[in-house]
Amino acid sequence: MNFPVGEKKESFNSEDFDIETYIYFLIEDKFTGVVRIEADKKRGEILIIDGTPFCAFLDEKAGNRAIEDIIKIKGVIDVYFLERERAEYALHWYRDVRENPLVSWKPTRKGDLRKEELERIKIMNSLGIKKPSEDEIRKILENEGMEFLVKN
């Protein structure tokens, strides 16, 4: 079974970023789309609608059994946006037509930083830019006439 996909959001290797943590951030962002992983002749997909993982399959496995194995796979991950209507149709097909179990799995761990945050830190370090202290931020806001933003 293949879920429909829309525009590609991003692609990365699971060696670079933990899949479970990535799914946590998709849930947090209320993402709707498909996470697809391919490795070692295995192919798995997770359908997420408004930040809730509803469907997952990996080879012949479906539901929680599939997603528990997907998060352990090392390989290339492609993430695709999907319009809500198409996602709901895929959910209907997965659940009602194919009679696969829905996912009740939730991530149990979350990494400390998002991939984007790691990139930002790398760039700032390479340019010699340090994170400003609270006092420096307060002074900047006061100099710009925005001291009302400072909490006491």
Tab-separated table of C-alpha atoms in Angstrom, residues 23-138:
chain	number	residue	atom	x	y	z
A	23	ILE	CA	7.631	12.475	14.395
A	24	TYR	CA	7.298	14.220	17.755
A	25	PHE	CA	7.977	17.561	16.061
A	26	LEU	CA	5.522	16.781	13.238
A	27	ILE	CA	2.865	16.084	15.863
A	28	GLU	CA	3.744	19.311	17.675
A	29	ASP	CA	3.477	21.254	14.378
A	30	LYS	CA	0.045	19.708	13.531
A	31	PHE	CA	1.527	18.372	10.282
A	32	THR	CA	-0.621	16.643	7.646
A	33	GLY	CA	1.243	14.377	5.286
A	34	VAL	CA	3.246	11.214	4.840
A	35	VAL	CA	6.560	10.083	6.292
A	36	ARG	CA	8.135	7.450	4.041
A	37	ILE	CA	11.237	5.394	4.798
A	38	GLU	CA	13.087	3.025	2.517
A	39	ALA	CA	16.006	0.844	3.574
A	40	ASP	CA	17.253	-2.711	3.152
A	41	LYS	CA	14.448	-3.657	0.773
A	42	LYS	CA	11.884	-2.448	3.331
A	43	ARG	CA	9.424	0.349	2.764
A	44	GLY	CA	7.300	1.928	5.434
A	45	GLU	CA	4.929	4.862	5.561
A	46	ILE	CA	3.146	6.811	8.265
A	47	LEU	CA	0.078	8.946	7.523
A	48	ILE	CA	-0.270	11.918	9.865
A	49	ILE	CA	-3.361	14.146	9.847
A	50	ASP	CA	-3.369	17.397	11.839
A	51	GLY	CA	-0.523	16.127	13.975
A	52	THR	CA	-2.016	12.709	14.743
A	53	PRO	CA	-0.434	9.554	13.334
A	54	PHE	CA	-3.402	7.479	12.129
A	55	CYS	CA	-1.953	4.881	9.781
A	56	ALA	CA	1.317	3.047	9.386
A	57	PHE	CA	2.543	0.105	7.369
A	58	LEU	CA	5.847	-1.635	6.892
A	59	ASP	CA	5.876	-4.530	4.468
A	60	GLU	CA	3.063	-6.786	5.789
A	61	LYS	CA	2.737	-5.088	9.190
A	62	ALA	CA	0.200	-2.358	9.929
A	63	GLY	CA	-0.726	-0.108	12.835
A	64	ASN	CA	1.384	0.065	15.992
A	65	ARG	CA	3.460	-2.993	15.056
A	66	ALA	CA	4.534	-1.225	11.866
A	67	ILE	CA	5.335	2.122	13.439
A	68	GLU	CA	7.380	0.507	16.221
A	69	ASP	CA	9.575	-1.111	13.557
A	70	ILE	CA	9.679	1.987	11.330
A	71	ILE	CA	11.272	4.119	14.054
A	72	LYS	CA	14.111	1.583	14.357
A	73	ILE	CA	15.012	1.474	10.639
A	74	LYS	CA	18.131	3.199	9.390
A	75	GLY	CA	17.635	4.666	5.941
A	76	VAL	CA	16.414	7.576	3.847
A	77	ILE	CA	13.320	9.388	5.074
A	78	ASP	CA	11.176	11.430	2.725
A	79	VAL	CA	8.479	13.664	4.162
A	80	TYR	CA	5.596	14.860	1.986
A	81	PHE	CA	2.807	17.336	2.540
A	82	LEU	CA	-0.696	16.082	1.786
A	83	GLU	CA	-3.941	18.005	1.432
A	84	ARG	CA	-6.399	17.209	4.209
A	85	GLU	CA	-9.061	15.800	1.834
A	86	ARG	CA	-6.597	13.375	0.248
A	87	ALA	CA	-5.275	12.410	3.688
A	88	GLU	CA	-8.802	11.668	4.929
A	89	TYR	CA	-9.486	9.584	1.812
A	90	ALA	CA	-6.268	7.619	2.418
A	91	LEU	CA	-7.361	7.083	6.031
A	92	HIS	CA	-10.746	5.787	4.826
A	93	TRP	CA	-9.058	3.414	2.363
A	94	TYR	CA	-6.564	2.164	4.982
A	95	ARG	CA	-9.130	1.686	7.768
A	96	ASP	CA	-12.450	0.857	6.095
A	97	VAL	CA	-11.486	-0.781	2.804
A	98	ARG	CA	-8.264	-2.558	3.767
A	99	GLU	CA	-9.444	-2.991	7.399
A	100	ASN	CA	-6.031	-2.172	8.862
A	101	PRO	CA	-5.701	-1.157	12.523
A	102	LEU	CA	-5.315	2.508	13.402
A	103	VAL	CA	-2.208	3.716	15.170
A	104	SER	CA	-2.465	4.554	18.854
A	105	TRP	CA	1.317	4.946	19.229
A	106	LYS	CA	2.775	8.198	20.549
A	107	PRO	CA	6.472	9.105	20.712
A	108	THR	CA	8.004	8.437	24.110
A	109	ARG	CA	11.102	10.552	23.700
A	110	LYS	CA	11.990	13.786	22.086
A	111	GLY	CA	15.425	15.007	21.203
A	112	ASP	CA	16.627	18.251	22.638
A	113	LEU	CA	16.903	20.145	19.375
A	114	ARG	CA	15.238	20.233	16.002
A	115	LYS	CA	17.328	19.715	12.889
A	116	GLU	CA	16.804	23.396	11.994
A	117	GLU	CA	18.048	24.490	15.423
A	118	LEU	CA	21.200	22.400	15.032
A	119	GLU	CA	21.849	24.039	11.640
A	120	ARG	CA	21.315	27.520	13.113
A	121	ILE	CA	23.789	26.806	15.911
A	122	LYS	CA	26.383	25.524	13.405
A	123	ILE	CA	26.017	28.662	11.268
A	124	MET	CA	26.195	31.007	14.265
A	125	ASN	CA	29.324	29.263	15.541
A	126	SER	CA	30.997	29.388	12.127
A	127	LEU	CA	30.335	33.146	11.961
A	128	GLY	CA	31.484	33.713	15.538
A	129	ILE	CA	28.064	34.896	16.689
A	130	LYS	CA	27.303	34.081	20.309
A	131	LYS	CA	23.885	33.834	21.922
A	132	PRO	CA	23.159	37.137	23.736
A	133	SER	CA	22.687	37.125	27.504
A	134	GLU	CA	19.472	38.349	29.139
A	135	ASP	CA	21.202	41.618	30.091
A	136	GLU	CA	22.326	42.178	26.480
A	137	ILE	CA	18.799	41.532	25.210
A	138	ARG	CA	17.359	43.910	27.833
